[in-house]
Amino acid sequence: MRSLSRHPLRLLFLSTSVGPLGSGLGGGVELTLHNMAKALSDRGHTVQIVAPAGSVCAHYAIAQIEGALQPTAQTEGRNAAIVMPANAVLANMWDYARHVQAQYDLLVNFAYDWLPFYLTPFFDPPIAHLVSMGSLTDAMDRIIQQTSALYPASIGMHSQAQASTFPAGLQSRILGNGFDLSLYQFCPHPERRLAWVGRIAPEKGLEDAVAAAQIANVPLWIWGVMQDSAYWQQIQQNYPTAPVTYAGFLPTDQLQHELGRCQALLMTPHWVEAFGNVAIEALACGVPIIAYRRGGPAEIVQDGKTGWLVEPDSVDGLVTAIASLDEIERQACRAQAEAEYSLMALGDRLEQWFAAILD
Ligand code: UDP
């Protein structure tokens, strides 16, 4: 296998088409794309980003593409049909890619959408597909399976738990994730408060964290994009006296400052979380994680060392874990982030993945 670090690649990153970068609507994909751009450009590769108009991603140049946003896949049922709005930004982004493809060695697709998979054989450069969620619809399973059969190295996922939600036999490369840990400050002495971070949407299970905070009587601070305000209002009606504060969606530097001052991060998703970027952001600040033993967080948390893994959907389990937080050393949390989730480690895994695709 050739050493890619000696052969800088020209990479075209095609972002998610459910929202502009920086809006939070794309969930963890937004930070993942940023982190991958940094990990690879630090190694001398050239990264050009293509994203919906209005996107911002640190200092990176972005080809801004107009058009209608895609609906999010997690809000649809298993039998959902493929949806393409008129003047779809997704189609426009791939049309742009078609025009510029000769300038690139490899295209990287960050959208959990049917079209980029379908288009793979019609492009000259290979396409690496980073699948950001578990199996959600039959149509997506089918096109991912077909793409994997044609290009066995082309599918990347974040965790084993995510990969195992797809039909058996699907080949994929497990990439985890990596973070610019210099952006996250270790906070040794938290205040008496808990954190919950993520899109406010039913699959994220915020109500369980609110219930646990009420029983434990510890203030819960919530940060994230308000994706489903009816869901949030229902939680407030069900728990009118819970000690919770919704503090909006913050950029990374502010989020890490707030998050670092918390005793723990509660992760209570009701779906199989593909990874859970916020888990690593918490660890990087020295914040232990209390998470259900399911999906990506169950592969990240070292039970009893960097947090507690709790029986899925058990609010009582969360409460017990909150009471046991002083058994966790915050320094061990930061150490885990440094050992396993640095940009260096991610860059190594990405270069190996791309080498396999280009072979
Ligand atoms: N996030 C943020 N500011 C906030 C709350 C969340 O930037 O105030 C980001 C966070 O850094 C993470 C993403 O939102 O990258 C949530 O991603 P995660 O992988 O945890 O879940 P997803 O939304 O993809 O299901």
mmCIF file of C-alpha atoms and ligand atoms in Angstrom:
data_model
loop_
_atom_site.group_PDB
_atom_site.id
_atom_site.type_symbol
_atom_site.label_atom_id
_atom_site.label_comp_id
_atom_site.label_asym_id
_atom_site.label_seq_id
_atom_site.Cartn_x
_atom_site.Cartn_y
_atom_site.Cartn_z
ATOM 1 C CA MET A 1 0.000 0.000 0.000
ATOM 2 C CA ARG A 2 1.452 3.383 -0.898
ATOM 3 C CA SER A 3 2.076 5.855 1.891
ATOM 4 C CA LEU A 4 -0.440 8.613 1.374
ATOM 5 C CA SER A 5 1.353 10.951 3.738
ATOM 6 C CA ARG A 6 4.014 11.250 0.991
ATOM 7 C CA HIS A 7 1.384 11.839 -1.710
ATOM 8 C CA PRO A 8 -0.848 14.756 -0.778
ATOM 9 C CA LEU A 9 -4.403 14.167 -1.926
ATOM 10 C CA ARG A 10 -6.811 16.651 -3.447
ATOM 11 C CA LEU A 11 -10.059 16.029 -1.577
ATOM 12 C CA LEU A 12 -13.555 17.342 -2.239
ATOM 13 C CA PHE A 13 -15.806 17.187 0.864
ATOM 14 C CA LEU A 14 -19.546 17.219 0.125
ATOM 15 C CA SER A 15 -21.376 18.223 3.286
ATOM 16 C CA THR A 16 -24.781 17.163 4.582
ATOM 17 C CA SER A 17 -27.640 18.872 2.749
ATOM 18 C CA VAL A 18 -30.062 19.113 5.713
ATOM 19 C CA GLY A 19 -28.633 22.481 6.820
ATOM 20 C CA PRO A 20 -25.751 24.922 6.327
ATOM 21 C CA LEU A 21 -22.535 24.148 8.211
ATOM 22 C CA GLY A 22 -22.568 26.086 11.469
ATOM 23 C CA SER A 23 -26.359 25.984 11.852
ATOM 24 C CA GLY A 24 -26.378 22.861 14.035
ATOM 25 C CA LEU A 25 -29.121 21.314 11.879
ATOM 26 C CA GLY A 26 -26.632 18.785 10.540
ATOM 27 C CA GLY A 27 -25.960 17.459 14.070
ATOM 28 C CA GLY A 28 -22.597 15.846 14.721
ATOM 29 C CA VAL A 29 -21.763 15.719 10.997
ATOM 30 C CA GLU A 30 -20.891 19.412 11.085
ATOM 31 C CA LEU A 31 -18.131 19.023 13.665
ATOM 32 C CA THR A 32 -17.027 15.722 12.125
ATOM 33 C CA LEU A 33 -16.519 17.399 8.752
ATOM 34 C CA HIS A 34 -14.547 20.206 10.394
ATOM 35 C CA ASN A 35 -12.391 17.758 12.331
ATOM 36 C CA MET A 36 -11.679 15.639 9.266
ATOM 37 C CA ALA A 37 -10.792 18.726 7.214
ATOM 38 C CA LYS A 38 -8.343 19.759 9.942
ATOM 39 C CA ALA A 39 -6.857 16.286 10.439
ATOM 40 C CA LEU A 40 -6.182 15.958 6.703
ATOM 41 C CA SER A 41 -5.061 19.492 5.885
ATOM 42 C CA ASP A 42 -2.617 19.342 8.840
ATOM 43 C CA ARG A 43 -1.002 16.447 6.929
ATOM 44 C CA GLY A 44 -0.619 18.374 3.706
ATOM 45 C CA HIS A 45 -3.731 17.183 1.881
ATOM 46 C CA THR A 46 -5.873 19.805 0.131
ATOM 47 C CA VAL A 47 -9.497 19.977 1.237
ATOM 48 C CA GLN A 48 -12.236 21.859 -0.608
ATOM 49 C CA ILE A 49 -15.686 21.899 1.023
ATOM 50 C CA VAL A 50 -19.016 22.025 -0.842
ATOM 51 C CA ALA A 51 -22.006 22.887 1.356
ATOM 52 C CA PRO A 52 -25.430 24.588 1.388
ATOM 53 C CA ALA A 53 -25.394 28.389 1.078
ATOM 54 C CA GLY A 54 -24.816 30.164 4.385
ATOM 55 C CA SER A 55 -22.265 27.602 5.593
ATOM 56 C CA VAL A 56 -19.361 28.552 7.852
ATOM 57 C CA CYS A 57 -16.593 26.145 8.863
ATOM 58 C CA ALA A 58 -13.655 27.794 10.658
ATOM 59 C CA HIS A 59 -11.314 29.351 8.078
ATOM 60 C CA TYR A 60 -12.022 26.783 5.340
ATOM 61 C CA ALA A 61 -13.055 27.971 1.887
ATOM 62 C CA ILE A 62 -16.496 26.663 1.030
ATOM 63 C CA ALA A 63 -18.247 26.425 -2.338
ATOM 64 C CA GLN A 64 -21.664 27.742 -1.254
ATOM 65 C CA ILE A 65 -24.524 26.066 -3.121
ATOM 66 C CA GLU A 66 -28.090 27.396 -3.298
ATOM 67 C CA GLY A 67 -31.180 25.215 -3.181
ATOM 68 C CA ALA A 68 -33.834 23.599 -0.997
ATOM 69 C CA LEU A 69 -32.632 21.620 2.034
ATOM 70 C CA GLN A 70 -33.263 17.862 2.367
ATOM 71 C CA PRO A 71 -35.656 16.592 5.068
ATOM 72 C CA THR A 72 -33.865 14.741 7.886
ATOM 73 C CA ALA A 73 -33.893 10.959 7.556
ATOM 74 C CA GLN A 74 -34.444 10.271 11.278
ATOM 75 C CA THR A 75 -37.927 11.808 11.176
ATOM 76 C CA GLU A 76 -39.269 9.322 8.613
ATOM 77 C CA GLY A 77 -40.498 5.724 8.882
ATOM 78 C CA ARG A 78 -38.717 2.590 7.595
ATOM 79 C CA ASN A 79 -40.723 2.559 4.379
ATOM 80 C CA ALA A 80 -40.125 6.227 3.620
ATOM 81 C CA ALA A 81 -39.614 7.004 -0.057
ATOM 82 C CA ILE A 82 -36.670 8.994 -1.363
ATOM 83 C CA VAL A 83 -37.541 12.694 -1.287
ATOM 84 C CA MET A 84 -36.008 15.319 -3.561
ATOM 85 C CA PRO A 85 -37.467 18.833 -3.249
ATOM 86 C CA ALA A 86 -37.616 21.039 -6.346
ATOM 87 C CA ASN A 87 -34.249 22.746 -6.845
ATOM 88 C CA ALA A 88 -32.698 20.419 -4.227
ATOM 89 C CA VAL A 89 -29.420 21.677 -2.787
ATOM 90 C CA LEU A 90 -28.268 18.042 -2.641
ATOM 91 C CA ALA A 91 -28.641 17.669 -6.409
ATOM 92 C CA ASN A 92 -27.043 21.079 -6.981
ATOM 93 C CA MET A 93 -24.028 20.154 -4.813
ATOM 94 C CA TRP A 94 -23.450 16.968 -6.793
ATOM 95 C CA ASP A 95 -23.903 18.828 -10.046
ATOM 96 C CA TYR A 96 -21.153 21.187 -8.890
ATOM 97 C CA ALA A 97 -19.006 18.154 -8.015
ATOM 98 C CA ARG A 98 -19.539 16.715 -11.498
ATOM 99 C CA HIS A 99 -18.149 19.893 -13.057
ATOM 100 C CA VAL A 100 -15.034 20.058 -10.879
ATOM 101 C CA GLN A 101 -14.361 16.331 -10.388
ATOM 102 C CA ALA A 102 -11.268 16.275 -12.621
ATOM 103 C CA GLN A 103 -9.448 18.483 -10.078
ATOM 104 C CA TYR A 104 -9.777 15.904 -7.267
ATOM 105 C CA ASP A 105 -8.357 12.501 -6.351
ATOM 106 C CA LEU A 106 -11.229 11.563 -4.063
ATOM 107 C CA LEU A 107 -14.696 12.843 -3.141
ATOM 108 C CA VAL A 108 -15.973 12.408 0.422
ATOM 109 C CA ASN A 109 -19.729 12.276 0.943
ATOM 110 C CA PHE A 110 -21.081 13.333 4.371
ATOM 111 C CA ALA A 111 -24.802 13.210 3.446
ATOM 112 C CA TYR A 112 -27.045 10.411 4.721
ATOM 113 C CA ASP A 113 -28.982 10.556 1.450
ATOM 114 C CA TRP A 114 -29.728 8.239 -1.432
ATOM 115 C CA LEU A 115 -28.455 10.382 -4.313
ATOM 116 C CA PRO A 116 -24.675 10.417 -3.596
ATOM 117 C CA PHE A 117 -24.640 6.621 -3.231
ATOM 118 C CA TYR A 118 -26.602 6.193 -6.446
ATOM 119 C CA LEU A 119 -24.238 8.548 -8.307
ATOM 120 C CA THR A 120 -21.047 6.745 -7.235
ATOM 121 C CA PRO A 121 -20.525 4.699 -10.454
ATOM 122 C CA PHE A 122 -21.175 7.777 -12.613
ATOM 123 C CA PHE A 123 -18.208 9.759 -11.269
ATOM 124 C CA ASP A 124 -14.595 9.349 -12.364
ATOM 125 C CA PRO A 125 -12.848 9.809 -8.990
ATOM 126 C CA PRO A 126 -13.797 7.316 -6.269
ATOM 127 C CA ILE A 127 -16.257 8.440 -3.587
ATOM 128 C CA ALA A 128 -15.776 7.713 0.117
ATOM 129 C CA HIS A 129 -19.114 7.650 1.955
ATOM 130 C CA LEU A 130 -19.121 8.548 5.629
ATOM 131 C CA VAL A 131 -22.377 7.118 6.980
ATOM 132 C CA SER A 132 -23.342 9.249 9.975
ATOM 133 C CA MET A 133 -26.381 7.387 11.374
ATOM 134 C CA GLY A 134 -27.534 3.819 11.889
ATOM 135 C CA SER A 135 -30.032 2.035 9.628
ATOM 136 C CA LEU A 136 -33.220 4.107 9.308
ATOM 137 C CA THR A 137 -34.983 3.265 6.047
ATOM 138 C CA ASP A 138 -35.103 0.293 3.693
ATOM 139 C CA ALA A 139 -34.295 2.517 0.712
ATOM 140 C CA MET A 140 -31.076 3.760 2.327
ATOM 141 C CA ASP A 141 -30.068 0.260 3.458
ATOM 142 C CA ARG A 142 -30.492 -0.964 -0.091
ATOM 143 C CA ILE A 143 -28.466 1.746 -1.820
ATOM 144 C CA ILE A 144 -25.684 1.556 0.797
ATOM 145 C CA GLN A 145 -25.581 -2.222 0.323
ATOM 146 C CA GLN A 146 -25.432 -1.848 -3.476
ATOM 147 C CA THR A 147 -22.632 0.717 -3.242
ATOM 148 C CA SER A 148 -20.690 -1.477 -0.856
ATOM 149 C CA ALA A 149 -21.052 -4.459 -3.217
ATOM 150 C CA LEU A 150 -19.593 -2.427 -6.106
ATOM 151 C CA TYR A 151 -16.950 -0.586 -4.038
ATOM 152 C CA PRO A 152 -16.269 -2.669 -0.921
ATOM 153 C CA ALA A 153 -13.872 -0.166 0.675
ATOM 154 C CA SER A 154 -16.037 2.899 0.151
ATOM 155 C CA ILE A 155 -18.299 2.808 3.234
ATOM 156 C CA GLY A 156 -17.077 4.360 6.502
ATOM 157 C CA MET A 157 -18.950 4.294 9.807
ATOM 158 C CA HIS A 158 -18.276 5.604 13.296
ATOM 159 C CA SER A 159 -18.876 2.588 15.549
ATOM 160 C CA GLN A 160 -19.486 -1.179 15.524
ATOM 161 C CA ALA A 161 -22.864 -0.592 17.130
ATOM 162 C CA GLN A 162 -23.863 1.652 14.233
ATOM 163 C CA ALA A 163 -22.581 -0.816 11.614
ATOM 164 C CA SER A 164 -24.505 -3.684 13.228
ATOM 165 C CA THR A 165 -27.849 -1.895 12.668
ATOM 166 C CA PHE A 166 -27.438 -2.472 8.905
ATOM 167 C CA PRO A 167 -28.235 -5.768 7.139
ATOM 168 C CA ALA A 168 -25.623 -8.480 7.730
ATOM 169 C CA GLY A 169 -22.800 -8.673 5.213
ATOM 170 C CA LEU A 170 -22.426 -4.940 4.634
ATOM 171 C CA GLN A 171 -18.705 -4.144 4.568
ATOM 172 C CA SER A 172 -17.676 -0.979 6.350
ATOM 173 C CA ARG A 173 -14.627 0.572 7.916
ATOM 174 C CA ILE A 174 -14.975 1.740 11.528
ATOM 175 C CA LEU A 175 -13.448 5.191 11.883
ATOM 176 C CA GLY A 176 -14.517 6.386 15.343
ATOM 177 C CA ASN A 177 -13.882 10.109 15.302
ATOM 178 C CA GLY A 178 -11.193 12.588 16.306
ATOM 179 C CA PHE A 179 -11.135 16.081 17.796
ATOM 180 C CA ASP A 180 -8.892 19.098 17.993
ATOM 181 C CA LEU A 181 -8.325 18.662 21.714
ATOM 182 C CA SER A 182 -6.491 21.988 21.979
ATOM 183 C CA LEU A 183 -9.927 23.635 21.657
ATOM 184 C CA TYR A 184 -11.191 21.959 24.843
ATOM 185 C CA GLN A 185 -9.942 23.050 28.248
ATOM 186 C CA PHE A 186 -9.692 20.629 31.150
ATOM 187 C CA CYS A 187 -11.822 21.825 34.067
ATOM 188 C CA PRO A 188 -10.835 20.109 37.344
ATOM 189 C CA HIS A 189 -13.503 21.632 39.616
ATOM 190 C CA PRO A 190 -17.107 21.527 38.358
ATOM 191 C CA GLU A 191 -20.121 23.314 39.750
ATOM 192 C CA ARG A 192 -23.120 21.395 41.029
ATOM 193 C CA ARG A 193 -24.818 20.940 37.676
ATOM 194 C CA LEU A 194 -25.311 18.343 34.961
ATOM 195 C CA ALA A 195 -25.175 18.749 31.186
ATOM 196 C CA TRP A 196 -27.243 17.432 28.302
ATOM 197 C CA VAL A 197 -26.032 18.372 24.807
ATOM 198 C CA GLY A 198 -27.635 17.599 21.466
ATOM 199 C CA ARG A 199 -30.410 18.337 19.014
ATOM 200 C CA ILE A 200 -33.721 18.733 20.880
ATOM 201 C CA ALA A 201 -35.484 15.884 19.091
ATOM 202 C CA PRO A 202 -37.343 12.749 20.286
ATOM 203 C CA GLU A 203 -34.681 10.207 19.286
ATOM 204 C CA LYS A 204 -32.288 11.953 21.674
ATOM 205 C CA GLY A 205 -34.400 11.052 24.746
ATOM 206 C CA LEU A 206 -34.027 14.371 26.572
ATOM 207 C CA GLU A 207 -37.062 13.620 28.783
ATOM 208 C CA ASP A 208 -35.150 10.855 30.598
ATOM 209 C CA ALA A 209 -32.360 13.256 31.547
ATOM 210 C CA VAL A 210 -34.921 15.807 32.769
ATOM 211 C CA ALA A 211 -36.660 13.119 34.862
ATOM 212 C CA ALA A 212 -33.339 12.003 36.369
ATOM 213 C CA ALA A 213 -32.299 15.585 37.180
ATOM 214 C CA GLN A 214 -35.634 16.133 38.923
ATOM 215 C CA ILE A 215 -35.291 13.007 41.080
ATOM 216 C CA ALA A 216 -31.608 13.655 41.855
ATOM 217 C CA ASN A 217 -32.420 17.340 42.416
ATOM 218 C CA VAL A 218 -29.360 18.544 40.507
ATOM 219 C CA PRO A 219 -29.679 21.424 38.003
ATOM 220 C CA LEU A 220 -29.567 20.238 34.379
ATOM 221 C CA TRP A 221 -28.228 22.551 31.662
ATOM 222 C CA ILE A 222 -29.267 21.810 28.093
ATOM 223 C CA TRP A 223 -27.451 22.993 24.954
ATOM 224 C CA GLY A 224 -28.360 22.250 21.353
ATOM 225 C CA VAL A 225 -30.408 23.172 18.323
ATOM 226 C CA MET A 226 -34.157 23.345 18.916
ATOM 227 C CA GLN A 227 -35.155 20.923 16.159
ATOM 228 C CA ASP A 228 -38.578 19.923 17.522
ATOM 229 C CA SER A 229 -40.142 22.633 19.686
ATOM 230 C CA ALA A 230 -43.400 20.667 20.208
ATOM 231 C CA TYR A 231 -41.309 17.892 21.780
ATOM 232 C CA TRP A 232 -39.583 20.405 24.074
ATOM 233 C CA GLN A 233 -42.914 21.952 25.130
ATOM 234 C CA GLN A 234 -44.244 18.484 25.962
ATOM 235 C CA ILE A 235 -41.227 17.834 28.207
ATOM 236 C CA GLN A 236 -41.759 21.140 29.996
ATOM 237 C CA GLN A 237 -45.447 20.282 30.540
ATOM 238 C CA ASN A 238 -44.595 16.826 31.871
ATOM 239 C CA TYR A 239 -41.869 18.103 34.225
ATOM 240 C CA PRO A 240 -42.960 21.634 35.201
ATOM 241 C CA THR A 241 -40.807 21.773 38.344
ATOM 242 C CA ALA A 242 -37.664 20.048 37.032
ATOM 243 C CA PRO A 243 -34.487 22.111 37.646
ATOM 244 C CA VAL A 244 -33.645 22.556 33.947
ATOM 245 C CA THR A 245 -32.287 25.447 31.870
ATOM 246 C CA TYR A 246 -32.273 25.472 28.086
ATOM 247 C CA ALA A 247 -29.335 27.678 27.077
ATOM 248 C CA GLY A 248 -29.457 27.494 23.250
ATOM 249 C CA PHE A 249 -26.947 26.374 20.645
ATOM 250 C CA LEU A 250 -23.365 27.539 21.262
ATOM 251 C CA PRO A 251 -20.232 27.550 19.113
ATOM 252 C CA THR A 252 -17.567 25.066 20.243
ATOM 253 C CA ASP A 253 -15.441 27.491 22.273
ATOM 254 C CA GLN A 254 -18.396 28.617 24.383
ATOM 255 C CA LEU A 255 -19.915 25.139 24.585
ATOM 256 C CA GLN A 256 -16.728 23.617 25.981
ATOM 257 C CA HIS A 257 -16.456 26.421 28.543
ATOM 258 C CA GLU A 258 -19.974 25.717 29.824
ATOM 259 C CA LEU A 259 -19.759 21.943 29.524
ATOM 260 C CA GLY A 260 -16.474 21.807 31.410
ATOM 261 C CA ARG A 261 -18.139 23.315 34.496
ATOM 262 C CA CYS A 262 -20.616 20.408 34.726
ATOM 263 C CA GLN A 263 -20.316 17.343 36.953
ATOM 264 C CA ALA A 264 -21.331 14.975 34.169
ATOM 265 C CA LEU A 265 -22.836 14.753 30.701
ATOM 266 C CA LEU A 266 -26.055 12.732 30.480
ATOM 267 C CA MET A 267 -26.498 10.839 27.191
ATOM 268 C CA THR A 268 -29.955 9.314 26.995
ATOM 269 C CA PRO A 269 -30.681 8.552 23.334
ATOM 270 C CA HIS A 270 -33.568 6.235 22.516
ATOM 271 C CA TRP A 271 -32.009 5.303 19.171
ATOM 272 C CA VAL A 272 -28.665 3.689 18.373
ATOM 273 C CA GLU A 273 -26.445 6.746 18.416
ATOM 274 C CA ALA A 274 -23.876 6.230 15.638
ATOM 275 C CA PHE A 275 -21.143 7.788 17.756
ATOM 276 C CA GLY A 276 -21.990 10.762 19.946
ATOM 277 C CA ASN A 277 -19.521 13.581 19.344
ATOM 278 C CA VAL A 278 -20.615 15.278 22.542
ATOM 279 C CA ALA A 279 -19.225 12.351 24.547
ATOM 280 C CA ILE A 280 -15.677 13.121 23.420
ATOM 281 C CA GLU A 281 -16.173 16.861 23.847
ATOM 282 C CA ALA A 282 -17.176 16.173 27.456
ATOM 283 C CA LEU A 283 -14.230 13.835 28.094
ATOM 284 C CA ALA A 284 -11.864 16.428 26.636
ATOM 285 C CA CYS A 285 -13.050 18.916 29.285
ATOM 286 C CA GLY A 286 -12.654 16.284 32.034
ATOM 287 C CA VAL A 287 -16.400 15.684 32.276
ATOM 288 C CA PRO A 288 -17.551 12.104 33.007
ATOM 289 C CA ILE A 289 -20.371 10.616 30.909
ATOM 290 C CA ILE A 290 -23.480 8.886 32.153
ATOM 291 C CA ALA A 291 -24.923 7.059 29.144
ATOM 292 C CA TYR A 292 -27.250 4.247 28.278
ATOM 293 C CA ARG A 293 -25.418 1.028 27.415
ATOM 294 C CA ARG A 294 -26.386 1.275 23.733
ATOM 295 C CA GLY A 295 -24.881 2.546 20.476
ATOM 296 C CA GLY A 296 -21.718 4.622 20.145
ATOM 297 C CA PRO A 297 -21.548 5.899 23.754
ATOM 298 C CA ALA A 298 -21.378 2.304 25.038
ATOM 299 C CA GLU A 299 -18.194 1.855 22.966
ATOM 300 C CA ILE A 300 -16.724 5.118 24.233
ATOM 301 C CA VAL A 301 -17.387 5.214 27.989
ATOM 302 C CA GLN A 302 -15.066 3.156 30.188
ATOM 303 C CA ASP A 303 -17.611 2.045 32.759
ATOM 304 C CA GLY A 304 -16.538 3.072 36.260
ATOM 305 C CA LYS A 305 -13.464 4.918 34.960
ATOM 306 C CA THR A 306 -14.599 7.716 32.636
ATOM 307 C CA GLY A 307 -18.299 7.500 33.420
ATOM 308 C CA TRP A 308 -21.125 5.075 34.033
ATOM 309 C CA LEU A 309 -23.027 2.902 31.577
ATOM 310 C CA VAL A 310 -26.627 2.461 32.577
ATOM 311 C CA GLU A 311 -29.342 -0.018 31.562
ATOM 312 C CA PRO A 312 -31.013 1.541 28.480
ATOM 313 C CA ASP A 313 -34.085 3.672 29.221
ATOM 314 C CA SER A 314 -33.703 3.311 33.008
ATOM 315 C CA VAL A 315 -34.154 6.679 34.718
ATOM 316 C CA ASP A 316 -33.427 4.990 38.067
ATOM 317 C CA GLY A 317 -30.116 3.832 36.615
ATOM 318 C CA LEU A 318 -29.266 7.424 35.687
ATOM 319 C CA VAL A 319 -30.104 8.601 39.208
ATOM 320 C CA THR A 320 -27.892 5.930 40.787
ATOM 321 C CA ALA A 321 -25.043 6.900 38.457
ATOM 322 C CA ILE A 322 -25.428 10.593 39.331
ATOM 323 C CA ALA A 323 -25.014 9.647 43.002
ATOM 324 C CA SER A 324 -21.786 7.778 42.169
ATOM 325 C CA LEU A 325 -20.029 10.537 40.241
ATOM 326 C CA ASP A 326 -17.339 11.201 42.829
ATOM 327 C CA GLU A 327 -15.876 7.756 42.047
ATOM 328 C CA ILE A 328 -14.812 9.064 38.611
ATOM 329 C CA GLU A 329 -11.558 11.000 38.238
ATOM 330 C CA ARG A 330 -11.903 13.886 35.814
ATOM 331 C CA GLN A 331 -8.249 13.575 34.810
ATOM 332 C CA ALA A 332 -8.969 10.028 33.538
ATOM 333 C CA CYS A 333 -11.648 11.473 31.238
ATOM 334 C CA ARG A 334 -9.265 13.938 29.606
ATOM 335 C CA ALA A 335 -6.629 11.193 29.351
ATOM 336 C CA GLN A 336 -9.029 8.929 27.443
ATOM 337 C CA ALA A 337 -9.847 11.698 24.949
ATOM 338 C CA GLU A 338 -6.139 12.291 24.359
ATOM 339 C CA ALA A 339 -5.290 8.604 24.027
ATOM 340 C CA GLU A 340 -8.107 7.592 21.661
ATOM 341 C CA TYR A 341 -9.710 10.593 19.985
ATOM 342 C CA SER A 342 -6.971 12.980 18.851
ATOM 343 C CA LEU A 343 -6.873 14.423 15.334
ATOM 344 C CA MET A 344 -3.640 12.505 14.830
ATOM 345 C CA ALA A 345 -5.367 9.176 15.463
ATOM 346 C CA LEU A 346 -8.258 10.171 13.185
ATOM 347 C CA GLY A 347 -5.857 11.291 10.425
ATOM 348 C CA ASP A 348 -4.135 7.891 10.520
ATOM 349 C CA ARG A 349 -7.448 6.055 10.178
ATOM 350 C CA LEU A 350 -8.643 8.321 7.364
ATOM 351 C CA GLU A 351 -5.431 7.933 5.375
ATOM 352 C CA GLN A 352 -5.683 4.148 5.689
ATOM 353 C CA TRP A 353 -9.330 4.249 4.580
ATOM 354 C CA PHE A 354 -8.573 6.444 1.572
ATOM 355 C CA ALA A 355 -5.602 4.252 0.613
ATOM 356 C CA ALA A 356 -7.883 1.209 0.576
ATOM 357 C CA ILE A 357 -10.392 3.042 -1.634
ATOM 358 C CA LEU A 358 -7.741 4.348 -4.037
ATOM 359 C CA ASP A 359 -6.140 0.927 -4.335
HETATM 360 N N1 UDP B 1 -23.323 21.225 19.428
HETATM 361 C C1 UDP B 1 -22.816 22.508 19.354
HETATM 362 N N2 UDP B 1 -23.331 23.461 20.171
HETATM 363 C C2 UDP B 1 -24.315 23.198 21.064
HETATM 364 C C3 UDP B 1 -24.807 21.880 21.149
HETATM 365 C C4 UDP B 1 -24.288 20.893 20.324
HETATM 366 O O1 UDP B 1 -21.931 22.797 18.556
HETATM 367 O O2 UDP B 1 -24.736 24.104 21.774
HETATM 368 C C5 UDP B 1 -22.781 20.179 18.524
HETATM 369 C C6 UDP B 1 -21.820 19.245 19.206
HETATM 370 O O3 UDP B 1 -20.522 19.778 19.214
HETATM 371 C C7 UDP B 1 -21.903 17.972 18.352
HETATM 372 C C8 UDP B 1 -23.274 18.075 17.711
HETATM 373 O O4 UDP B 1 -23.814 19.348 18.043
HETATM 374 O O5 UDP B 1 -20.897 17.949 17.359
HETATM 375 C C9 UDP B 1 -24.174 16.960 18.140
HETATM 376 O O6 UDP B 1 -23.659 15.797 17.592
HETATM 377 P P1 UDP B 1 -23.846 14.332 18.156
HETATM 378 O O7 UDP B 1 -22.898 13.441 17.409
HETATM 379 O O8 UDP B 1 -23.703 14.298 19.635
HETATM 380 O O9 UDP B 1 -25.365 13.971 17.792
HETATM 381 P P2 UDP B 1 -26.246 14.089 16.431
HETATM 382 O O10 UDP B 1 -26.854 15.456 16.453
HETATM 383 O O11 UDP B 1 -25.326 13.900 15.272
HETATM 384 O O12 UDP B 1 -27.276 13.023 16.549
#
